Structures are given as C-alpha cells and as structure tokens.
CSV table of C-alpha atoms in Angstrom, one decimal:
chain,number,residue,atom,x,y,z
A,1,UNK,CA,113.5,203.8,-96.7
A,2,UNK,CA,116.0,201.5,-95.8
A,3,UNK,CA,115.0,197.5,-95.8
A,4,UNK,CA,114.2,197.9,-92.2
A,5,UNK,CA,111.6,200.6,-92.4
A,6,UNK,CA,110.1,198.6,-95.2
A,7,UNK,CA,109.9,194.8,-93.2
A,8,UNK,CA,108.5,197.0,-89.4
A,9,UNK,CA,105.9,199.2,-92.2
A,10,UNK,CA,105.2,195.9,-93.5
A,11,UNK,CA,104.6,194.2,-90.6
A,12,UNK,CA,102.4,197.6,-88.7
A,13,UNK,CA,99.5,196.0,-91.1
A,14,UNK,CA,96.9,193.5,-88.9
A,15,UNK,CA,95.9,192.4,-92.9
A,16,UNK,CA,99.1,191.5,-93.9
A,17,UNK,CA,100.0,190.1,-90.3
A,18,UNK,CA,96.8,187.9,-90.2
A,19,UNK,CA,98.5,186.9,-94.2
A,20,UNK,CA,101.7,186.1,-92.3
A,21,UNK,CA,99.9,183.8,-89.6
A,22,UNK,CA,97.9,182.2,-92.2
A,23,UNK,CA,101.6,181.6,-94.2
A,24,UNK,CA,102.9,179.5,-91.4
A,25,UNK,CA,100.1,176.6,-91.8
A,26,UNK,CA,101.7,176.4,-95.1
A,27,UNK,CA,102.5,177.8,-98.6
A,28,UNK,CA,99.3,179.7,-100.0
A,29,UNK,CA,98.2,181.2,-103.9
A,30,UNK,CA,96.9,184.4,-103.5
A,31,UNK,CA,93.4,182.9,-104.8
A,32,UNK,CA,93.8,180.8,-101.2
A,33,UNK,CA,94.7,183.8,-99.8
A,34,UNK,CA,91.7,186.2,-100.9
A,35,UNK,CA,88.7,184.0,-99.4
A,36,UNK,CA,89.4,184.0,-96.2
A,37,UNK,CA,90.0,187.6,-96.0
A,38,UNK,CA,87.1,188.4,-98.1
A,39,UNK,CA,89.4,190.8,-100.1
A,40,UNK,CA,89.5,190.9,-103.8
A,41,UNK,CA,92.9,189.3,-105.4
A,42,UNK,CA,94.1,192.4,-106.7
A,43,UNK,CA,94.0,193.7,-103.1
A,44,UNK,CA,95.7,191.0,-101.7
A,45,UNK,CA,98.6,191.2,-104.3
A,46,UNK,CA,99.0,194.5,-103.4
A,47,UNK,CA,99.4,193.2,-99.7
A,48,UNK,CA,101.6,190.7,-100.7
A,49,UNK,CA,103.9,193.1,-103.0
A,50,UNK,CA,104.9,195.0,-99.5
A,51,UNK,CA,105.6,191.5,-97.3
A,52,UNK,CA,108.0,190.4,-100.3
A,53,UNK,CA,109.5,194.3,-100.7
A,54,UNK,CA,110.1,193.6,-96.4
A,55,UNK,CA,111.6,190.0,-96.9
A,56,UNK,CA,108.8,188.2,-95.1
A,57,UNK,CA,107.4,186.3,-98.1
A,58,UNK,CA,109.1,184.7,-101.3
A,59,UNK,CA,106.5,183.5,-104.4
A,60,UNK,CA,107.4,180.6,-106.5
A,61,UNK,CA,106.2,179.7,-110.1
A,62,UNK,CA,103.9,176.8,-110.6
A,63,UNK,CA,102.5,177.1,-113.9
A,64,UNK,CA,100.0,180.2,-113.9
A,65,UNK,CA,99.8,179.8,-110.2
A,66,UNK,CA,102.7,181.6,-107.5
A,67,UNK,CA,102.2,180.5,-104.2
A,68,UNK,CA,103.8,182.5,-101.5
A,69,UNK,CA,105.6,181.3,-98.4
A,70,UNK,CA,107.1,182.6,-94.8
A,71,UNK,CA,110.9,183.6,-95.9
A,72,UNK,CA,113.4,184.1,-93.3
A,73,UNK,CA,115.6,187.2,-94.4
A,74,UNK,CA,112.8,190.2,-93.1
A,75,UNK,CA,112.5,188.5,-89.9
A,76,UNK,CA,116.4,187.9,-89.5
A,77,UNK,CA,116.9,191.3,-90.0
A,78,UNK,CA,114.5,192.8,-87.8
A,79,UNK,CA,115.3,190.5,-85.5
A,80,UNK,CA,119.5,191.7,-85.3
A,81,UNK,CA,118.6,195.5,-84.7
A,82,UNK,CA,115.8,194.5,-81.9
A,83,UNK,CA,119.2,191.9,-80.0
A,84,UNK,CA,120.8,195.6,-79.2
A,85,UNK,CA,116.8,197.1,-77.7
A,86,UNK,CA,116.4,193.0,-75.8
A,87,UNK,CA,120.5,193.3,-74.7
A,88,UNK,CA,119.9,197.2,-73.0
A,89,UNK,CA,116.9,196.3,-71.8
A,90,UNK,CA,118.9,193.0,-69.7
A,91,UNK,CA,121.4,195.4,-68.2
A,92,UNK,CA,119.0,198.2,-67.4
A,93,UNK,CA,117.3,195.0,-65.2
A,94,UNK,CA,120.7,193.2,-64.1
A,95,UNK,CA,121.6,196.8,-62.9
A,96,UNK,CA,117.9,197.2,-60.8
A,97,UNK,CA,118.5,193.5,-59.4
A,98,UNK,CA,121.7,195.7,-57.9
A,99,UNK,CA,119.9,198.4,-56.6
A,100,UNK,CA,116.9,196.1,-54.9
A,101,UNK,CA,118.9,193.4,-53.6
A,102,UNK,CA,121.5,196.3,-51.9
A,103,UNK,CA,118.2,197.8,-50.6
A,104,UNK,CA,116.9,194.5,-49.1
A,105,UNK,CA,120.4,193.7,-47.2
A,106,UNK,CA,120.6,197.1,-46.1
A,107,UNK,CA,116.6,197.4,-44.5
A,108,UNK,CA,118.4,193.5,-42.9
A,109,UNK,CA,121.1,195.2,-41.6
A,110,UNK,CA,119.8,197.7,-39.6
A,111,UNK,CA,119.5,197.4,-36.0
B,1,UNK,CA,95.1,200.6,-84.3
B,2,UNK,CA,95.6,197.9,-82.2
B,3,UNK,CA,99.2,197.8,-80.1
B,4,UNK,CA,101.3,195.8,-82.8
B,5,UNK,CA,99.8,198.0,-85.5
B,6,UNK,CA,101.5,201.2,-83.4
B,7,UNK,CA,104.8,199.7,-82.1
B,8,UNK,CA,105.4,197.6,-85.6
B,9,UNK,CA,104.8,201.6,-87.2
B,10,UNK,CA,106.7,203.4,-84.7
B,11,UNK,CA,110.0,201.1,-85.4
B,12,UNK,CA,109.0,201.7,-89.1
B,13,UNK,CA,110.8,205.2,-89.4
B,14,UNK,CA,114.6,205.3,-88.8
B,15,UNK,CA,114.8,208.8,-86.2
B,16,UNK,CA,112.7,206.7,-84.0
B,17,UNK,CA,115.4,203.8,-84.2
B,18,UNK,CA,118.2,206.2,-84.0
B,19,UNK,CA,116.7,207.8,-80.9
B,20,UNK,CA,115.9,204.3,-79.3
B,21,UNK,CA,119.6,203.2,-80.2
B,22,UNK,CA,120.7,206.3,-78.5
B,23,UNK,CA,118.4,205.2,-75.1
B,24,UNK,CA,120.6,201.9,-74.9
B,25,UNK,CA,122.6,203.8,-73.4
B,26,UNK,CA,120.8,205.1,-70.9
B,27,UNK,CA,118.3,207.6,-70.3
B,28,UNK,CA,118.0,211.5,-71.7
B,29,UNK,CA,115.6,214.1,-72.1
B,30,UNK,CA,114.6,216.0,-75.1
B,31,UNK,CA,117.1,217.8,-75.0
B,32,UNK,CA,119.5,216.5,-75.0
B,33,UNK,CA,118.4,213.9,-77.8
B,34,UNK,CA,117.2,216.9,-79.9
B,35,UNK,CA,121.2,218.4,-80.0
B,36,UNK,CA,122.8,215.2,-81.6
B,37,UNK,CA,119.7,214.9,-84.4
B,38,UNK,CA,120.3,218.6,-85.6
B,39,UNK,CA,116.1,218.5,-85.1
B,40,UNK,CA,113.8,221.0,-83.4
B,41,UNK,CA,112.4,220.1,-79.7
B,42,UNK,CA,108.7,220.0,-80.3
B,43,UNK,CA,110.3,217.5,-83.7
B,44,UNK,CA,111.7,215.1,-80.8
B,45,UNK,CA,108.3,215.5,-79.0
B,46,UNK,CA,106.4,213.9,-81.4
B,47,UNK,CA,108.4,211.4,-82.1
B,48,UNK,CA,108.9,210.3,-78.6
B,49,UNK,CA,104.6,210.5,-78.7
B,50,UNK,CA,104.9,207.9,-81.0
B,51,UNK,CA,107.4,205.8,-79.4
B,52,UNK,CA,105.6,206.0,-75.9
B,53,UNK,CA,102.1,204.8,-77.1
B,54,UNK,CA,104.1,201.8,-78.6
B,55,UNK,CA,105.3,201.0,-75.5
B,56,UNK,CA,109.0,201.5,-76.3
B,57,UNK,CA,110.2,204.0,-73.8
B,58,UNK,CA,108.7,205.7,-70.9
B,59,UNK,CA,109.4,209.2,-69.3
B,60,UNK,CA,109.4,210.0,-65.7
B,61,UNK,CA,109.1,213.4,-64.5
B,62,UNK,CA,112.4,215.1,-61.9
B,63,UNK,CA,111.5,218.7,-62.0
B,64,UNK,CA,111.1,220.7,-65.0
B,65,UNK,CA,112.1,217.7,-67.6
B,66,UNK,CA,111.1,214.5,-68.4
B,67,UNK,CA,113.6,211.8,-69.0
B,68,UNK,CA,113.3,209.0,-71.6
B,69,UNK,CA,114.1,205.8,-71.7
B,70,UNK,CA,113.8,202.2,-73.2
B,71,UNK,CA,110.7,200.3,-71.5
B,72,UNK,CA,110.2,196.3,-72.3
B,73,UNK,CA,106.5,196.1,-73.4
B,74,UNK,CA,106.7,197.2,-76.5
B,75,UNK,CA,109.5,195.4,-77.1
B,76,UNK,CA,107.5,192.1,-75.7
B,77,UNK,CA,104.9,192.0,-77.6
B,78,UNK,CA,105.8,192.2,-81.1
B,79,UNK,CA,108.6,189.3,-79.7
B,80,UNK,CA,105.7,187.6,-78.5
B,81,UNK,CA,103.7,187.6,-82.1
B,82,UNK,CA,107.8,187.1,-84.3
B,83,UNK,CA,107.8,183.8,-81.8
B,84,UNK,CA,105.0,182.2,-84.4
B,85,UNK,CA,106.8,183.2,-87.6
B,86,UNK,CA,110.0,182.3,-86.3
B,87,UNK,CA,108.3,178.8,-84.9
B,88,UNK,CA,106.9,177.9,-88.0
B,89,UNK,CA,110.2,179.1,-90.5
B,90,UNK,CA,112.7,176.8,-87.9
B,91,UNK,CA,109.8,173.9,-89.0
B,92,UNK,CA,110.0,174.6,-92.8
B,93,UNK,CA,113.7,174.3,-91.9
B,94,UNK,CA,113.6,170.9,-90.4
B,95,UNK,CA,111.1,169.7,-93.1
B,96,UNK,CA,113.4,171.2,-95.4
B,97,UNK,CA,116.5,169.1,-93.8
B,98,UNK,CA,114.5,165.6,-93.9
B,99,UNK,CA,114.1,165.7,-97.3
B,100,UNK,CA,117.6,166.9,-98.4
B,101,UNK,CA,119.2,164.0,-95.7
B,102,UNK,CA,116.7,161.3,-97.7
B,103,UNK,CA,118.1,163.1,-101.3
B,104,UNK,CA,121.6,162.4,-100.2
B,105,UNK,CA,120.5,159.4,-98.4
B,106,UNK,CA,119.2,157.9,-102.1
B,107,UNK,CA,121.7,159.0,-104.6
B,108,UNK,CA,124.3,157.2,-101.9
B,109,UNK,CA,122.1,153.8,-102.1
B,110,UNK,CA,122.1,154.0,-105.8
B,111,UNK,CA,123.9,151.0,-107.3
C-alpha cells in the first residue's frame, strides 16, 4: 500500500472521521476519545493506529498518556493529488463556459 | 455507507486513482481504459462503478458506448469535509507561531 492508499482508506471510515473531527478542537487521550464514542479503548487504539499510519494524527508521550493531535502530512499529500483532479475539472468548466458563450452569441446574432 | 465513505474508499485504490488521472486528459470508453491498464473490460467496469458511486465520474450514452468523464460532486463533498481539518490545522500553526514569537521575544529581552 502506498501512503495515498493508507490515507484515503483511513478517511473512509465514519468513526475515524469522527475522531478527526473531535481532534479539531484540541488534542485528546485514548481515554478521552473512548468515552463519547462508547467504544473500548483497544477499539479506539486500533482506529488511532490507522490514522497515524495515514499521516492524519501524531501522538506525543506525556507520562503514561499518549495524547493525539491532528497532523498535516496526510492531508497535504492527498491535497496534492486532488489538485490534479481539481485543475482538470476547472479546465472542463472553462471549456463548457466557452461553448455556452458561443451558443448564446450565435442565438443573439440570428436575425 | 454514507457518500463520504464511498468516495474516500473509491480513492483508496491505486488502479481507480490511475483511471481518474487518465480522465484528467479527457473522456474515455471502457475499451480505451482497459488497454493501458492491461485489465479485462469487466474488471475496469467494476472499478468504474465504484468511481461512479463515489461521485467521481459520470458516464454518458453514445450509441453502444458509454464514455466516462470526471465529475465534480465527489471531490466537492470531500473538499468540504477536509476544509474543517485544514482550518483546524491552520489555527494550530497560528497558535504555534505565537508561542515561538513569544519565546524569541523573551530570549531577546533577557539581559
């Protein structure tokens, strides 16, 4: 699996996206994450491992705790890839705009 | 599965991303896509169905052919979701900048 595979796959799960949404308001420990999700700590830990492998979170050591926070790496990598698609879609729209503009002009020019 | 599940999952496969990359240069039929990928047409068709469900491509009817092109819907939906993460990451960086600026100022102020 490349990093793009891992990152997109990490984002395809609703629980993992909910964990990321929670982390937008600040870092959290496994215990803090387990409570609102009504999941066991091992289940949350498994999701966190997938998010970490996808470059979407990082963890730091704070005594016995390992709080998680959002990481920029995964998002940056998929953004770069999505950029190519976005550019192609914009070019298509620009082309469509030209076609429509020509059709409108032709209609107006009709006697 | 929500649409976000479907779209992120569709993007997690390297063949499907390669198909999307190919479509950035213009629409293509299943036959045209099957050749460079050295895959059977049914295998390509299965990938196309996943991309279509994820809102990443659309297909039009042209006689017996059904050419594919990039669609904006899937990208727009995940961009909206990713926007929340991006904003949180930018806020974190801004906060870090402030912390660093304060530390640098404190060092400079030391006698």
